[in-house]
PDB file of C-alpha atoms in Angstrom:
ATOM      1  CA  ASP A  79      -0.172  -0.054  -0.127  1.00  0.00           C
ATOM      2  CA  ALA A  80       1.225   3.440  -1.083  1.00  0.00           C
ATOM      3  CA  GLY A  81       0.429   4.855   2.377  1.00  0.00           C
ATOM      4  CA  VAL A  82      -1.758   8.890   2.177  1.00  0.00           C
ATOM      5  CA  ILE A  83      -1.041  10.358  -0.372  1.00  0.00           C
ATOM      6  CA  GLN A  84      -1.382  13.900  -0.609  1.00  0.00           C
ATOM      7  CA  SER A  85      -0.639  17.093  -3.196  1.00  0.00           C
ATOM      8  CA  PRO A  86       1.151  18.806  -3.993  1.00  0.00           C
ATOM      9  CA  ARG A  87       3.926  18.901  -1.312  1.00  0.00           C
ATOM     10  CA  HIS A  88       5.421  22.245  -1.305  1.00  0.00           C
ATOM     11  CA  GLU A  89       2.857  25.335  -2.792  1.00  0.00           C
ATOM     12  CA  VAL A  90       4.267  28.475  -2.617  1.00  0.00           C
ATOM     13  CA  THR A  91       1.501  31.168  -3.403  1.00  0.00           C
ATOM     14  CA  GLU A  92       0.433  35.058  -3.196  1.00  0.00           C
ATOM     15  CA  MET A  93      -2.311  36.366  -1.255  1.00  0.00           C
ATOM     16  CA  GLY A  94      -5.704  36.678  -2.529  1.00  0.00           C
ATOM     17  CA  GLN A  95      -4.698  33.469  -4.493  1.00  0.00           C
ATOM     18  CA  GLU A  96      -6.860  30.536  -4.463  1.00  0.00           C
ATOM     19  CA  VAL A  97      -5.486  27.160  -2.871  1.00  0.00           C
ATOM     20  CA  THR A  98      -6.339  23.715  -2.593  1.00  0.00           C
ATOM     21  CA  LEU A  99      -4.368  20.900  -1.301  1.00  0.00           C
ATOM     22  CA  ARG A 100      -5.980  17.096  -1.914  1.00  0.00           C
ATOM     23  CA  CYS A 101      -5.791  13.786  -0.397  1.00  0.00           C
ATOM     24  CA  LYS A 102      -5.864   9.714  -1.431  1.00  0.00           C
ATOM     25  CA  PRO A 103      -6.448   7.986   2.078  1.00  0.00           C
ATOM     26  CA  ILE A 104      -5.555   4.267   2.601  1.00  0.00           C
ATOM     27  CA  SER A 105      -7.980   1.890   1.400  1.00  0.00           C
ATOM     28  CA  GLY A 106     -10.618   0.563   3.400  1.00  0.00           C
ATOM     29  CA  HIS A 107     -10.194   3.975   5.453  1.00  0.00           C
ATOM     30  CA  ASP A 108     -13.371   4.922   6.251  1.00  0.00           C
ATOM     31  CA  TYR A 109     -12.339   8.009   7.913  1.00  0.00           C
ATOM     32  CA  LEU A 110     -10.196  11.191   7.365  1.00  0.00           C
ATOM     33  CA  PHE A 111      -8.677  13.719   9.098  1.00  0.00           C
ATOM     34  CA  TRP A 112      -6.941  17.390   7.511  1.00  0.00           C
ATOM     35  CA  TYR A 113      -4.608  18.732  10.332  1.00  0.00           C
ATOM     36  CA  ARG A 114      -2.616  21.768  10.020  1.00  0.00           C
ATOM     37  CA  GLN A 115       0.425  22.399  11.832  1.00  0.00           C
ATOM     38  CA  THR A 116       2.274  25.498  13.365  1.00  0.00           C
ATOM     39  CA  MET A 117       5.028  25.514  15.439  1.00  0.00           C
ATOM     40  CA  MET A 118       2.385  28.897  17.648  1.00  0.00           C
ATOM     41  CA  ARG A 119      -0.490  26.254  17.389  1.00  0.00           C
ATOM     42  CA  GLY A 120       1.093  23.002  17.116  1.00  0.00           C
ATOM     43  CA  LEU A 121      -1.312  20.609  15.279  1.00  0.00           C
ATOM     44  CA  GLU A 122      -5.220  21.142  14.799  1.00  0.00           C
ATOM     45  CA  LEU A 123      -8.004  19.189  13.726  1.00  0.00           C
ATOM     46  CA  LEU A 124      -9.785  21.418  10.987  1.00  0.00           C
ATOM     47  CA  ILE A 125     -12.074  18.794   9.128  1.00  0.00           C
ATOM     48  CA  TYR A 126     -12.839  14.904   9.773  1.00  0.00           C
ATOM     49  CA  PHE A 127     -14.535  12.634   7.180  1.00  0.00           C
ATOM     50  CA  ASN A 128     -16.613   9.907   8.216  1.00  0.00           C
ATOM     51  CA  ASN A 129     -17.428   7.488   5.310  1.00  0.00           C
ATOM     52  CA  ASN A 130     -17.477  10.527   2.855  1.00  0.00           C
ATOM     53  CA  VAL A 131     -19.495  12.756   5.049  1.00  0.00           C
ATOM     54  CA  PRO A 132     -18.524  15.342   7.107  1.00  0.00           C
ATOM     55  CA  ILE A 133     -18.877  14.894  10.836  1.00  0.00           C
ATOM     56  CA  ASP A 134     -16.795  18.092  12.042  1.00  0.00           C
ATOM     57  CA  ASP A 135     -15.906  20.971  10.494  1.00  0.00           C
ATOM     58  CA  SER A 136     -15.614  23.163  14.189  1.00  0.00           C
ATOM     59  CA  GLY A 137     -12.302  22.863  13.586  1.00  0.00           C
ATOM     60  CA  MET A 138     -11.657  25.044  10.134  1.00  0.00           C
ATOM     61  CA  PRO A 139     -10.613  28.507  10.713  1.00  0.00           C
ATOM     62  CA  GLU A 140     -13.111  30.445   8.936  1.00  0.00           C
ATOM     63  CA  ASP A 141     -15.384  30.362   5.788  1.00  0.00           C
ATOM     64  CA  ARG A 142     -12.359  30.961   3.443  1.00  0.00           C
ATOM     65  CA  PHE A 143     -11.810  27.394   4.414  1.00  0.00           C
ATOM     66  CA  SER A 144     -13.972  24.700   2.658  1.00  0.00           C
ATOM     67  CA  ALA A 145     -13.182  20.555   2.127  1.00  0.00           C
ATOM     68  CA  LYS A 146     -14.815  18.122   0.309  1.00  0.00           C
ATOM     69  CA  MET A 147     -14.960  14.042   0.046  1.00  0.00           C
ATOM     70  CA  PRO A 148     -16.780  13.233  -3.318  1.00  0.00           C
ATOM     71  CA  ASN A 149     -16.124   9.530  -3.109  1.00  0.00           C
ATOM     72  CA  ALA A 150     -14.093   7.078  -0.380  1.00  0.00           C
ATOM     73  CA  SER A 151     -10.835   7.747  -1.934  1.00  0.00           C
ATOM     74  CA  PHE A 152     -10.022  11.870  -2.796  1.00  0.00           C
ATOM     75  CA  SER A 153     -10.377  14.938  -0.432  1.00  0.00           C
ATOM     76  CA  THR A 154      -9.793  18.916  -0.753  1.00  0.00           C
ATOM     77  CA  LEU A 155      -9.012  21.162   1.130  1.00  0.00           C
ATOM     78  CA  LYS A 156      -9.576  24.594  -0.308  1.00  0.00           C
ATOM     79  CA  ILE A 157      -9.191  28.088   0.559  1.00  0.00           C
ATOM     80  CA  GLN A 158     -10.107  30.926  -1.153  1.00  0.00           C
ATOM     81  CA  PRO A 159      -8.615  33.510  -0.638  1.00  0.00           C
ATOM     82  CA  SER A 160      -5.757  32.541   0.761  1.00  0.00           C
ATOM     83  CA  GLU A 161      -3.828  34.922   3.587  1.00  0.00           C
ATOM     84  CA  PRO A 162       0.059  34.781   4.606  1.00  0.00           C
ATOM     85  CA  ARG A 163      -1.304  33.759   8.018  1.00  0.00           C
ATOM     86  CA  ASP A 164      -2.714  30.576   6.415  1.00  0.00           C
ATOM     87  CA  SER A 165       1.345  29.259   5.961  1.00  0.00           C
ATOM     88  CA  ALA A 166       1.558  25.955   7.416  1.00  0.00           C
ATOM     89  CA  VAL A 167       2.081  22.347   6.917  1.00  0.00           C
ATOM     90  CA  TYR A 168      -1.663  21.159   6.063  1.00  0.00           C
ATOM     91  CA  PHE A 169      -1.755  17.110   6.896  1.00  0.00           C
ATOM     92  CA  CYS A 170      -4.206  14.554   5.847  1.00  0.00           C
ATOM     93  CA  ALA A 171      -4.608  11.564   7.884  1.00  0.00           C
ATOM     94  CA  SER A 172      -6.891   8.208   7.782  1.00  0.00           C
ATOM     95  CA  SER A 173      -8.004   5.411  10.117  1.00  0.00           C
ATOM     96  CA  PRO A 174      -9.275   1.688   9.627  1.00  0.00           C
ATOM     97  CA  SER A 175     -12.771   0.927   9.148  1.00  0.00           C
ATOM     98  CA  LEU A 176     -14.220  -1.834  11.777  1.00  0.00           C
ATOM     99  CA  LEU A 177     -13.803  -4.376   9.227  1.00  0.00           C
ATOM    100  CA  SER A 178     -10.263  -4.208   9.064  1.00  0.00           C
ATOM    101  CA  GLY A 179      -9.494  -6.034  12.002  1.00  0.00           C
ATOM    102  CA  ARG A 180      -6.360  -2.563  12.073  1.00  0.00           C
ATOM    103  CA  ALA A 181      -6.782  -0.689  15.450  1.00  0.00           C
ATOM    104  CA  ARG A 182      -9.406   2.237  14.219  1.00  0.00           C
ATOM    105  CA  GLU A 183      -7.383   4.109  16.815  1.00  0.00           C
ATOM    106  CA  THR A 184      -4.116   4.832  14.438  1.00  0.00           C
ATOM    107  CA  GLN A 185      -3.591   7.109  12.163  1.00  0.00           C
ATOM    108  CA  TYR A 186      -1.601   7.383   8.888  1.00  0.00           C
ATOM    109  CA  PHE A 187      -0.374  10.658   8.319  1.00  0.00           C
ATOM    110  CA  GLY A 188       0.242  11.414   4.776  1.00  0.00           C
ATOM    111  CA  PRO A 189       3.161  13.604   4.027  1.00  0.00           C
ATOM    112  CA  GLY A 190       1.529  16.808   4.109  1.00  0.00           C
ATOM    113  CA  THR A 191       1.691  19.835   2.352  1.00  0.00           C
ATOM    114  CA  ARG A 192       3.374  22.677   3.534  1.00  0.00           C
ATOM    115  CA  LEU A 193       2.144  26.132   1.918  1.00  0.00           C
ATOM    116  CA  LEU A 194       3.327  29.732   1.857  1.00  0.00           C
ATOM    117  CA  VAL A 195       1.275  32.479   1.132  1.00  0.00           C
ATOM    118  CA  LEU A 196       3.477  35.562   0.726  1.00  0.00           C
TER     119      LEU A 196
ATOM    120  CA  GLY B1452     -14.448  17.447  25.317  1.00  0.00           C
ATOM    121  CA  GLU B1453     -11.193  16.249  26.007  1.00  0.00           C
ATOM    122  CA  ASN B1454      -7.805  18.521  26.511  1.00  0.00           C
ATOM    123  CA  VAL B1455      -4.484  16.819  27.213  1.00  0.00           C
ATOM    124  CA  GLU B1456      -1.204  17.960  28.510  1.00  0.00           C
ATOM    125  CA  GLN B1457       2.026  17.562  27.194  1.00  0.00           C
ATOM    126  CA  HIS B1458       5.671  18.318  28.894  1.00  0.00           C
ATOM    127  CA  PRO B1459       8.196  19.207  28.861  1.00  0.00           C
ATOM    128  CA  SER B1460       7.522  21.309  24.947  1.00  0.00           C
ATOM    129  CA  THR B1461      11.770  21.061  24.857  1.00  0.00           C
ATOM    130  CA  LEU B1462      13.895  18.120  26.423  1.00  0.00           C
ATOM    131  CA  SER B1463      17.429  18.334  25.713  1.00  0.00           C
ATOM    132  CA  VAL B1464      19.755  14.602  26.886  1.00  0.00           C
ATOM    133  CA  GLN B1465      23.015  13.035  25.804  1.00  0.00           C
ATOM    134  CA  GLU B1466      23.578   9.973  24.036  1.00  0.00           C
ATOM    135  CA  GLY B1467      22.790   7.180  25.722  1.00  0.00           C
ATOM    136  CA  ASP B1468      20.782   9.324  28.981  1.00  0.00           C
ATOM    137  CA  SER B1469      16.875   8.080  29.025  1.00  0.00           C
ATOM    138  CA  ALA B1470      14.291  10.258  28.244  1.00  0.00           C
ATOM    139  CA  VAL B1471      10.135  11.124  30.076  1.00  0.00           C
ATOM    140  CA  ILE B1472       7.614  12.740  28.218  1.00  0.00           C
ATOM    141  CA  LYS B1473       4.309  13.183  30.302  1.00  0.00           C
ATOM    142  CA  CYS B1474       1.110  14.117  29.761  1.00  0.00           C
ATOM    143  CA  THR B1475      -1.853  14.469  31.563  1.00  0.00           C
ATOM    144  CA  TYR B1476      -5.912  14.746  29.766  1.00  0.00           C
ATOM    145  CA  SER B1477      -9.011  15.186  31.110  1.00  0.00           C
ATOM    146  CA  ASP B1478     -11.541  13.106  29.738  1.00  0.00           C
ATOM    147  CA  SER B1479     -12.080  10.110  32.211  1.00  0.00           C
ATOM    148  CA  ALA B1480     -14.060   7.914  29.395  1.00  0.00           C
ATOM    149  CA  SER B1481     -10.483   7.904  27.587  1.00  0.00           C
ATOM    150  CA  ASN B1482      -9.118   4.929  26.942  1.00  0.00           C
ATOM    151  CA  TYR B1483      -6.511   5.317  23.959  1.00  0.00           C
ATOM    152  CA  PHE B1484      -3.028   7.126  24.579  1.00  0.00           C
ATOM    153  CA  PRO B1485      -0.753   6.514  21.380  1.00  0.00           C
ATOM    154  CA  TRP B1486       1.769   8.193  20.845  1.00  0.00           C
ATOM    155  CA  TYR B1487       3.469   9.607  17.656  1.00  0.00           C
ATOM    156  CA  LYS B1488       7.436  10.556  16.318  1.00  0.00           C
ATOM    157  CA  GLN B1489       7.113  13.213  14.163  1.00  0.00           C
ATOM    158  CA  GLU B1490      10.824  13.370  12.633  1.00  0.00           C
ATOM    159  CA  LEU B1491      11.784  16.995  10.725  1.00  0.00           C
ATOM    160  CA  GLY B1492      10.067  17.741   7.902  1.00  0.00           C
ATOM    161  CA  LYS B1493       8.408  14.814   8.002  1.00  0.00           C
ATOM    162  CA  ARG B1494       5.752  12.786   8.581  1.00  0.00           C
ATOM    163  CA  PRO B1495       3.908  12.096  12.914  1.00  0.00           C
ATOM    164  CA  GLN B1496       4.130   8.142  12.823  1.00  0.00           C
ATOM    165  CA  LEU B1497       2.913   5.989  15.816  1.00  0.00           C
ATOM    166  CA  ILE B1498       5.468   4.621  17.595  1.00  0.00           C
ATOM    167  CA  ILE B1499       3.456   3.081  20.844  1.00  0.00           C
ATOM    168  CA  ASP B1500       0.440   3.159  22.103  1.00  0.00           C
ATOM    169  CA  ILE B1501      -1.452   1.953  25.257  1.00  0.00           C
ATOM    170  CA  ARG B1502      -5.179   0.705  26.279  1.00  0.00           C
ATOM    171  CA  SER B1503      -6.791   1.893  29.742  1.00  0.00           C
ATOM    172  CA  ASN B1504      -6.713  -1.819  30.796  1.00  0.00           C
ATOM    173  CA  VAL B1505      -2.813  -2.154  30.622  1.00  0.00           C
ATOM    174  CA  GLY B1506      -0.601  -0.443  33.551  1.00  0.00           C
ATOM    175  CA  GLU B1507       2.698  -0.258  30.794  1.00  0.00           C
ATOM    176  CA  LYS B1508       3.593  -1.710  27.419  1.00  0.00           C
ATOM    177  CA  LYS B1509       7.511  -2.239  26.202  1.00  0.00           C
ATOM    178  CA  ASP B1510       8.624  -2.008  22.869  1.00  0.00           C
ATOM    179  CA  GLN B1511      12.254  -2.056  22.550  1.00  0.00           C
ATOM    180  CA  ARG B1512      13.493   1.348  24.302  1.00  0.00           C
ATOM    181  CA  ILE B1513      10.755   2.454  24.293  1.00  0.00           C
ATOM    182  CA  ALA B1514       7.983   2.580  27.369  1.00  0.00           C
ATOM    183  CA  VAL B1515       4.848   3.874  27.951  1.00  0.00           C
ATOM    184  CA  THR B1516       3.494   4.391  31.279  1.00  0.00           C
ATOM    185  CA  LEU B1517      -0.321   5.033  32.449  1.00  0.00           C
ATOM    186  CA  ASN B1518      -2.287   5.476  35.483  1.00  0.00           C
ATOM    187  CA  LYS B1519      -5.819   5.916  35.043  1.00  0.00           C
ATOM    188  CA  THR B1520      -6.443   7.338  38.404  1.00  0.00           C
ATOM    189  CA  ALA B1521      -4.050  10.396  38.363  1.00  0.00           C
ATOM    190  CA  LYS B1522      -5.344  10.629  34.449  1.00  0.00           C
ATOM    191  CA  HIS B1523      -1.325  11.049  32.970  1.00  0.00           C
ATOM    192  CA  PHE B1524       0.350   8.839  31.127  1.00  0.00           C
ATOM    193  CA  SER B1525       3.803   8.911  30.023  1.00  0.00           C
ATOM    194  CA  LEU B1526       6.787   7.830  27.440  1.00  0.00           C
ATOM    195  CA  HIS B1527      10.481   6.764  28.753  1.00  0.00           C
ATOM    196  CA  ILE B1528      12.941   6.429  26.192  1.00  0.00           C
ATOM    197  CA  THR B1529      16.113   4.387  27.026  1.00  0.00           C
ATOM    198  CA  GLU B1530      19.813   4.828  26.271  1.00  0.00           C
ATOM    199  CA  THR B1531      19.159   7.597  24.019  1.00  0.00           C
ATOM    200  CA  GLN B1532      20.021   7.134  20.173  1.00  0.00           C
ATOM    201  CA  PRO B1533      20.803  10.390  18.219  1.00  0.00           C
ATOM    202  CA  GLU B1534      17.941   9.457  15.238  1.00  0.00           C
ATOM    203  CA  ASP B1535      15.180   9.432  18.513  1.00  0.00           C
ATOM    204  CA  SER B1536      15.799  13.162  17.879  1.00  0.00           C
ATOM    205  CA  ALA B1537      12.558  14.077  16.841  1.00  0.00           C
ATOM    206  CA  VAL B1538       9.052  16.039  17.825  1.00  0.00           C
ATOM    207  CA  TYR B1539       7.464  13.556  19.929  1.00  0.00           C
ATOM    208  CA  PHE B1540       3.060  13.606  20.609  1.00  0.00           C
ATOM    209  CA  CYS B1541       0.637  12.070  22.621  1.00  0.00           C
ATOM    210  CA  ALA B1542      -2.845  12.138  22.245  1.00  0.00           C
ATOM    211  CA  ALA B1543      -5.946  10.684  24.068  1.00  0.00           C
ATOM    212  CA  SER B1544      -9.476   9.267  22.319  1.00  0.00           C
ATOM    213  CA  THR B1545     -11.916   6.538  23.127  1.00  0.00           C
ATOM    214  CA  SER B1546     -12.076   3.752  21.467  1.00  0.00           C
ATOM    215  CA  GLY B1547     -15.806   2.473  21.328  1.00  0.00           C
ATOM    216  CA  GLY B1548     -16.291   6.347  20.902  1.00  0.00           C
ATOM    217  CA  SER B1549     -16.031   8.457  18.177  1.00  0.00           C
ATOM    218  CA  TYR B1550     -12.127   7.790  17.815  1.00  0.00           C
ATOM    219  CA  ILE B1551     -10.802  11.098  17.274  1.00  0.00           C
ATOM    220  CA  PRO B1552      -7.422  11.682  19.068  1.00  0.00           C
ATOM    221  CA  THR B1553      -7.084  14.781  20.503  1.00  0.00           C
ATOM    222  CA  PHE B1554      -3.340  15.554  20.740  1.00  0.00           C
ATOM    223  CA  GLY B1555      -1.197  17.535  23.295  1.00  0.00           C
ATOM    224  CA  ARG B1556       1.430  20.290  21.663  1.00  0.00           C
ATOM    225  CA  GLY B1557       4.454  17.820  20.906  1.00  0.00           C
ATOM    226  CA  THR B1558       7.604  17.936  22.939  1.00  0.00           C
ATOM    227  CA  SER B1559      11.110  18.520  20.647  1.00  0.00           C
ATOM    228  CA  LEU B1560      13.592  15.597  22.061  1.00  0.00           C
ATOM    229  CA  ILE B1561      17.228  16.657  21.114  1.00  0.00           C
ATOM    230  CA  VAL B1562      19.901  14.093  21.896  1.00  0.00           C
ATOM    231  CA  HIS B1563      23.251  15.402  21.663  1.00  0.00           C
ATOM    232  CA  PRO B1564      26.023  12.654  20.592  1.00  0.00           C
TER     233      PRO B1564
END
């Protein structure tokens, strides 16, 4: 298994531009999480999905952030318009389903997208 | 909701020494406590976990202890090596509940050769 896949790995953009981050979870995982990591705030949970349905988006900073999961193998996190304070590393993670026989609580992180908004 | 406090934020040791990182949690319903290691520029990865039905778990040079009464758990690394240098995160969640972990703020461990 290739693990959780994220793209792009690095993104540099200018303030006001739209940014779209992409994630492909591990096949058979039914939970998907989006995190933001900064030195100041640590690892913050932004939103998570179960079976493609958003369950809790209370961590999304503001309306400029949106996330979708159109199917079990793909999710996006969009920032529009982007601001310098959005600069961070964004991680996607997934967790196994109950039927997989693996520890449901374990989170498998992707390599992250390093975002810099100028 | 759950609140996880982690200390210290930075820990510097000499190679061969032991390192201990401590976490406290607030929700008595939490029963699953994983530890993740994040090397510089890499993703967090699970290194060890413990469930509330045991008090200690070991895996080679790392061990985790849990005190349910006091609501705290600790990561112990013995005979530290430079490759142990990383940020370590503790977390707490409820198996059978939402499974969603609450992470601590992380501890940056530096092992000096």
